[in-house]
XYZ file of C-alpha atoms in Angstrom:
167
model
C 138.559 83.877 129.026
C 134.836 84.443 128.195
C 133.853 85.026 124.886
C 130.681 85.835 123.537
C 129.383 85.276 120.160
C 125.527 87.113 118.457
C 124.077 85.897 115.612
C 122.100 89.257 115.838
C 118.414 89.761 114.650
C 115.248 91.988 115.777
C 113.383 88.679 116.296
C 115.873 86.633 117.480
C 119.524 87.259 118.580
C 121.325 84.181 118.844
C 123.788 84.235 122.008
C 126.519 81.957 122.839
C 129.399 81.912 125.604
C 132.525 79.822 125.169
C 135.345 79.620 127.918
C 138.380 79.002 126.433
C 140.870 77.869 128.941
C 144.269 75.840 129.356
C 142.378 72.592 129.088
C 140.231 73.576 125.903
C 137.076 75.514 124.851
C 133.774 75.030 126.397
C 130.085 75.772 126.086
C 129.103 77.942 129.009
C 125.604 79.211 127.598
C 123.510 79.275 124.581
C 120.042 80.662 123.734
C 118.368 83.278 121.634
C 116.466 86.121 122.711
C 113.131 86.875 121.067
C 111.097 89.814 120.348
C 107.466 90.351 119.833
C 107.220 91.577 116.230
C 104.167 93.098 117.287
C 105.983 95.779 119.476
C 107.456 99.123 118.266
C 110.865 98.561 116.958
C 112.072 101.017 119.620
C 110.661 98.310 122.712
C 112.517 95.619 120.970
C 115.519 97.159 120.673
C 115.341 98.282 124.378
C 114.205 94.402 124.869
C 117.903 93.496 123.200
C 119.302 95.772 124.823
C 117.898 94.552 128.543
C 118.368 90.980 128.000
C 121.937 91.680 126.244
C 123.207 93.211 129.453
C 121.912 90.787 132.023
C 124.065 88.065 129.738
C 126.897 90.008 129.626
C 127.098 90.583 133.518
C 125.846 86.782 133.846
C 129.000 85.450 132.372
C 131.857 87.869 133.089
C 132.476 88.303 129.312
C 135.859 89.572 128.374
C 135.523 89.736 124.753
C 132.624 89.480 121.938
C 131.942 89.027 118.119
C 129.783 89.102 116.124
C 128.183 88.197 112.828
C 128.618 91.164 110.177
C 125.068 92.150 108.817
C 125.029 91.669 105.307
C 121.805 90.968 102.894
C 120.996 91.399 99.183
C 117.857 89.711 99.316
C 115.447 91.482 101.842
C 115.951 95.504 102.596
C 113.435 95.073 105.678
C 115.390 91.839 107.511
C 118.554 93.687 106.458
C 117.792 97.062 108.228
C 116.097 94.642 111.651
C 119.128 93.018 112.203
C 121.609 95.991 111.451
C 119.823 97.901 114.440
C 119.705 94.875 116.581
C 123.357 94.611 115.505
C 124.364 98.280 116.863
C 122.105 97.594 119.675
C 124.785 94.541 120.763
C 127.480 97.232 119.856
C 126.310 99.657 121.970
C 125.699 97.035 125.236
C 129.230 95.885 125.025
C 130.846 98.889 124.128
C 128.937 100.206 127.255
C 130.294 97.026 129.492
C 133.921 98.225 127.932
C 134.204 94.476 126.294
C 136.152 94.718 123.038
C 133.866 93.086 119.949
C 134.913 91.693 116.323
C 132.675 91.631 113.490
C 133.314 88.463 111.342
C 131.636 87.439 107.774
C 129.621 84.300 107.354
C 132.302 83.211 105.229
C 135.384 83.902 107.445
C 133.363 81.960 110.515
C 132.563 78.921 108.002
C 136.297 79.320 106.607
C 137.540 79.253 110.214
C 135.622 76.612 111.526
C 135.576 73.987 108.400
C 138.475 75.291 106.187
C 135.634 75.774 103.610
C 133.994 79.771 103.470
C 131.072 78.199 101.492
C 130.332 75.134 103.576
C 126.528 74.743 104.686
C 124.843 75.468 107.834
C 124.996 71.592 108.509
C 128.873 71.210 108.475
C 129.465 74.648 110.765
C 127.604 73.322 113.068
C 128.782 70.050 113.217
C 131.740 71.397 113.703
C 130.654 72.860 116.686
C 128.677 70.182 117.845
C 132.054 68.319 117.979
C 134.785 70.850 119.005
C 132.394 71.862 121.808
C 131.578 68.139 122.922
C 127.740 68.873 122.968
C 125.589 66.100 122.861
C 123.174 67.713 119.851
C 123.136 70.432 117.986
C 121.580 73.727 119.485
C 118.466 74.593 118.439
C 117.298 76.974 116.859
C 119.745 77.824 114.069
C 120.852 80.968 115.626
C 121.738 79.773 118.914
C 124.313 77.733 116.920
C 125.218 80.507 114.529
C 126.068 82.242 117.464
C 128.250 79.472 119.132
C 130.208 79.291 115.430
C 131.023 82.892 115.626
C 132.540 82.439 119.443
C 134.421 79.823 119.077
C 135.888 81.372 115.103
C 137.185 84.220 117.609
C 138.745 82.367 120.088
C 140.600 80.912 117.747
C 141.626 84.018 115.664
C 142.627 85.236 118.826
C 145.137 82.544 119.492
C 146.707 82.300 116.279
C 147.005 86.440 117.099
C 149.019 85.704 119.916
C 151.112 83.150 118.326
C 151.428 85.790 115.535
C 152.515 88.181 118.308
C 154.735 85.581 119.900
C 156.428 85.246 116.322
C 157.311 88.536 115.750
C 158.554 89.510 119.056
C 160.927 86.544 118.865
């Protein structure tokens, strides 16, 4: 199964794909796409949008989540990445690929049994569940790693859940 997690943003939309198999999880691919703030908001959405796609059909994804937009500090970041957000809605709701939003605090609660653990320890914790070598770079490539790999394991304690109850 290939799942892929966004860290979304108008700037930059952190990507990561994870294949979680029988032997474990994996890193598959990790990057960010960028925007040129200098272009009309409606070019870099349709930039996302592009970009979004071509990863999607890349990797075969089967399912996706993604980071809930949430901000009391700045209105104008805040309203960026909730249209670069329903632009990654819209590109895997077009592919048919089912998507989960997840808080910052349920990924850091997932991944480090802590919801208000630092940027450091999440991705740490990624860094070691993953087996990379370093951390990814920039932040949001590894944001976006954190919130695929907090999914694939919701969605196996789901199907133990489901395994429970049917039994």
């Amino acid at each position: 199964m290939f799942v892929l997690g966004i860290d979304p943003g108008l700037t930059r939309m952190g990507y990561g794909v994870v294949e979680k198999s029988p032997a474990g999880i994996r890193a598959v691919a990790v990057g960010v796409i960028r925007t040129d703030k200098d272009q009309r908001v409606s070019e870099r959405l349709l930039e996302l949008h592009r970009d979004l796609t071509a990863i999607i059909k890349e990797h075969a994804i089967d399912a996706a989540a993604i980071e809930q937009v949430f901000s009391n500090h700045n209105r104008a970041t805040a309203t960026g990445t909730g249209r670069a957000s329903g632009v990654a809605m819209l590109a895997l709701a077009q592919a048919q690929i089912p998507v989960v939003e997840y808080t910052p605090s349920a990924v850091k609660m997932a991944l480090t049994g802590y919801g208000a653990a630092d940027k450091q320890q999440v991705q740490r914790v990624v860094q070691m569940r993953l087996g990379l070598d370093a951390i990814p770079k920039p932040a949001d490539a590894a944001d976006a790693l954190a919130i695929a790999v907090c999914h694939v394991q919701a969605a196996g304690l789901q199907i133990k859940l489901d395994k429970a109850a049917s039994a």
